[in-house]
Amino acid sequence: MKRDDDAAPVAPTGVDTEKPSAARIYDWFLGGTHNWAVDREFARALEKQWRWVKPGARHNREFMNRVVRAALNAGIRQFIDLGSGVPTAGNVHEIVQEELEPGDTAKVVYVDYEPVAVAHAELILERHEATDWAGIVQADMRRPKDVLRHPETLRLIDFDQPVCLMMMAVLHFAGPHDDPPALVATYRNALAPGSWLGLSHMSFGGQTGKEADGLHWMVEQYRKTSNPVWMRDREEIEPLFGDWPLLEPGVVHLPDWRPVRELRRDEEGARPFAWCGVAAHP
């Protein structure tokens, strides 16, 4: 049953529900229930400026879901989700619970630096009784040592075994000064053979005119905040995988990575505005 749009979930202790949260706004775009009226109001204003923001968010989440399922089918049982936001609406631990057979186990580490996202994550994982095999690390993914050496990461992840590392729609928050190729290389170098790197990245996709104007507006708004956004095209994204071979079908738009459904007409317009891919450690 669809939730009443004005209904409010239980707020974690200490979380301000009077200010919009990026993590909860994204949750609303995905159809999640961990958002408040202030988040929905902000999200709707954003959607008015660029109508593809909601289908684009859903394409990104569906890509992540397909990556998790593919990794599980390949025998990988460890997952690190960088910039995870609120872990609901079809996030990693939910997919793992759906896919694994009874008696099979996996480990999941969510990483986000926003206190709001972390507080919600802790509450959700407790309610799902998943804290023995899934956890949240409050850290900035642009500081990989803080992530990789965090006690919660080390509690759950065995770096001598394959890991599926996911950087879903998060690298556009890394600017040129963060040196994204070196940043991603640091994570890759920490992983064992057989590991996967899955990433997606927003892009103008070579689009111009009205379809791209709203996205340009969004980027300009983010540039005025503490979380500026940088768009990159395919030629800048492919090198982020380093020398790891790309899995088929390579670097493609989100709906085109091993699709399991056809897009509706009202979703097609979001296709050009992001790239994605998955590579495997040889």
Short mmCIF file of N, CA, C and O in Angstrom, two decimals, residues 78 80 107-111 135-139 144-159:
data_model
loop_
_atom_site.label_atom_id
_atom_site.label_comp_id
_atom_site.label_asym_id
_atom_site.label_seq_id
_atom_site.Cartn_x
_atom_site.Cartn_y
_atom_site.Cartn_z
N GLN A 78 30.94 -9.99 -0.26
CA GLN A 78 31.29 -8.81 0.51
C GLN A 78 31.02 -7.57 -0.35
O GLN A 78 31.41 -7.53 -1.52
N ILE A 80 30.90 -3.14 -0.32
CA ILE A 80 31.13 -1.81 0.26
C ILE A 80 30.44 -0.81 -0.64
O ILE A 80 30.74 -0.72 -1.84
N LYS A 107 28.37 -9.95 3.75
CA LYS A 107 28.68 -8.80 4.60
C LYS A 107 28.52 -7.53 3.78
O LYS A 107 28.89 -7.49 2.59
N VAL A 108 27.97 -6.50 4.42
CA VAL A 108 27.71 -5.24 3.74
C VAL A 108 28.19 -4.09 4.61
O VAL A 108 27.87 -4.03 5.81
N VAL A 109 28.95 -3.17 4.01
CA VAL A 109 29.36 -1.94 4.69
C VAL A 109 28.85 -0.76 3.88
O VAL A 109 29.20 -0.60 2.71
N TYR A 110 28.00 0.05 4.50
CA TYR A 110 27.58 1.31 3.92
C TYR A 110 28.52 2.41 4.41
O TYR A 110 28.98 2.38 5.55
N VAL A 111 28.77 3.38 3.54
CA VAL A 111 29.64 4.50 3.89
C VAL A 111 28.98 5.80 3.48
O VAL A 111 28.58 5.97 2.32
N GLY A 135 26.75 -2.95 8.34
CA GLY A 135 27.04 -1.81 9.20
C GLY A 135 27.21 -0.54 8.40
O GLY A 135 27.29 -0.55 7.16
N ILE A 136 27.26 0.58 9.11
CA ILE A 136 27.41 1.90 8.50
C ILE A 136 28.66 2.56 9.04
O ILE A 136 28.92 2.53 10.26
N VAL A 137 29.44 3.15 8.16
CA VAL A 137 30.65 3.87 8.51
C VAL A 137 30.44 5.35 8.18
O VAL A 137 30.09 5.67 7.03
N GLN A 138 30.61 6.21 9.15
CA GLN A 138 30.53 7.64 8.87
C GLN A 138 31.91 8.13 8.48
O GLN A 138 32.81 8.26 9.32
N ALA A 139 32.08 8.36 7.19
CA ALA A 139 33.37 8.80 6.66
C ALA A 139 33.15 9.40 5.28
O ALA A 139 32.15 9.11 4.61
N PRO A 144 39.95 7.70 1.50
CA PRO A 144 39.84 6.23 1.50
C PRO A 144 40.44 5.54 2.70
O PRO A 144 39.94 4.50 3.14
N LYS A 145 41.50 6.09 3.26
CA LYS A 145 42.09 5.45 4.44
C LYS A 145 41.11 5.45 5.61
O LYS A 145 41.07 4.49 6.40
N ASP A 146 40.34 6.54 5.75
CA ASP A 146 39.35 6.60 6.82
C ASP A 146 38.28 5.52 6.64
O ASP A 146 37.75 5.00 7.63
N VAL A 147 37.98 5.20 5.40
CA VAL A 147 36.98 4.16 5.11
C VAL A 147 37.56 2.78 5.31
O VAL A 147 36.99 1.93 6.02
N LEU A 148 38.71 2.54 4.69
CA LEU A 148 39.28 1.19 4.66
C LEU A 148 39.79 0.74 6.02
O LEU A 148 39.81 -0.47 6.31
N ARG A 149 40.20 1.69 6.87
CA ARG A 149 40.76 1.34 8.18
C ARG A 149 39.76 1.51 9.33
O ARG A 149 40.12 1.30 10.49
N HIS A 150 38.55 1.86 8.99
CA HIS A 150 37.55 2.08 10.04
C HIS A 150 37.26 0.75 10.75
O HIS A 150 37.17 -0.31 10.12
N PRO A 151 37.10 0.78 12.08
CA PRO A 151 36.84 -0.47 12.81
C PRO A 151 35.63 -1.25 12.30
O PRO A 151 35.66 -2.49 12.28
N GLU A 152 34.59 -0.56 11.88
CA GLU A 152 33.40 -1.25 11.38
C GLU A 152 33.69 -1.94 10.05
O GLU A 152 33.23 -3.06 9.79
N THR A 153 34.48 -1.28 9.21
CA THR A 153 34.89 -1.91 7.95
C THR A 153 35.71 -3.16 8.23
O THR A 153 35.47 -4.23 7.65
N LEU A 154 36.66 -3.06 9.15
CA LEU A 154 37.53 -4.19 9.46
C LEU A 154 36.78 -5.30 10.19
O LEU A 154 37.16 -6.48 10.08
N ARG A 155 35.72 -4.95 10.90
CA ARG A 155 34.90 -5.98 11.56
C ARG A 155 34.20 -6.86 10.54
O ARG A 155 34.05 -8.08 10.74
N LEU A 156 33.77 -6.24 9.44
CA LEU A 156 32.91 -6.94 8.50
C LEU A 156 33.62 -7.45 7.24
O LEU A 156 33.20 -8.45 6.66
N ILE A 157 34.66 -6.77 6.82
CA ILE A 157 35.26 -7.07 5.52
C ILE A 157 36.61 -7.75 5.67
O ILE A 157 37.49 -7.28 6.40
N ASP A 158 36.78 -8.86 4.98
CA ASP A 158 38.06 -9.55 4.87
C ASP A 158 38.68 -9.17 3.52
O ASP A 158 38.23 -9.63 2.47
N PHE A 159 39.69 -8.32 3.57
CA PHE A 159 40.27 -7.80 2.33
C PHE A 159 41.15 -8.82 1.61
O PHE A 159 41.67 -8.52 0.53
#
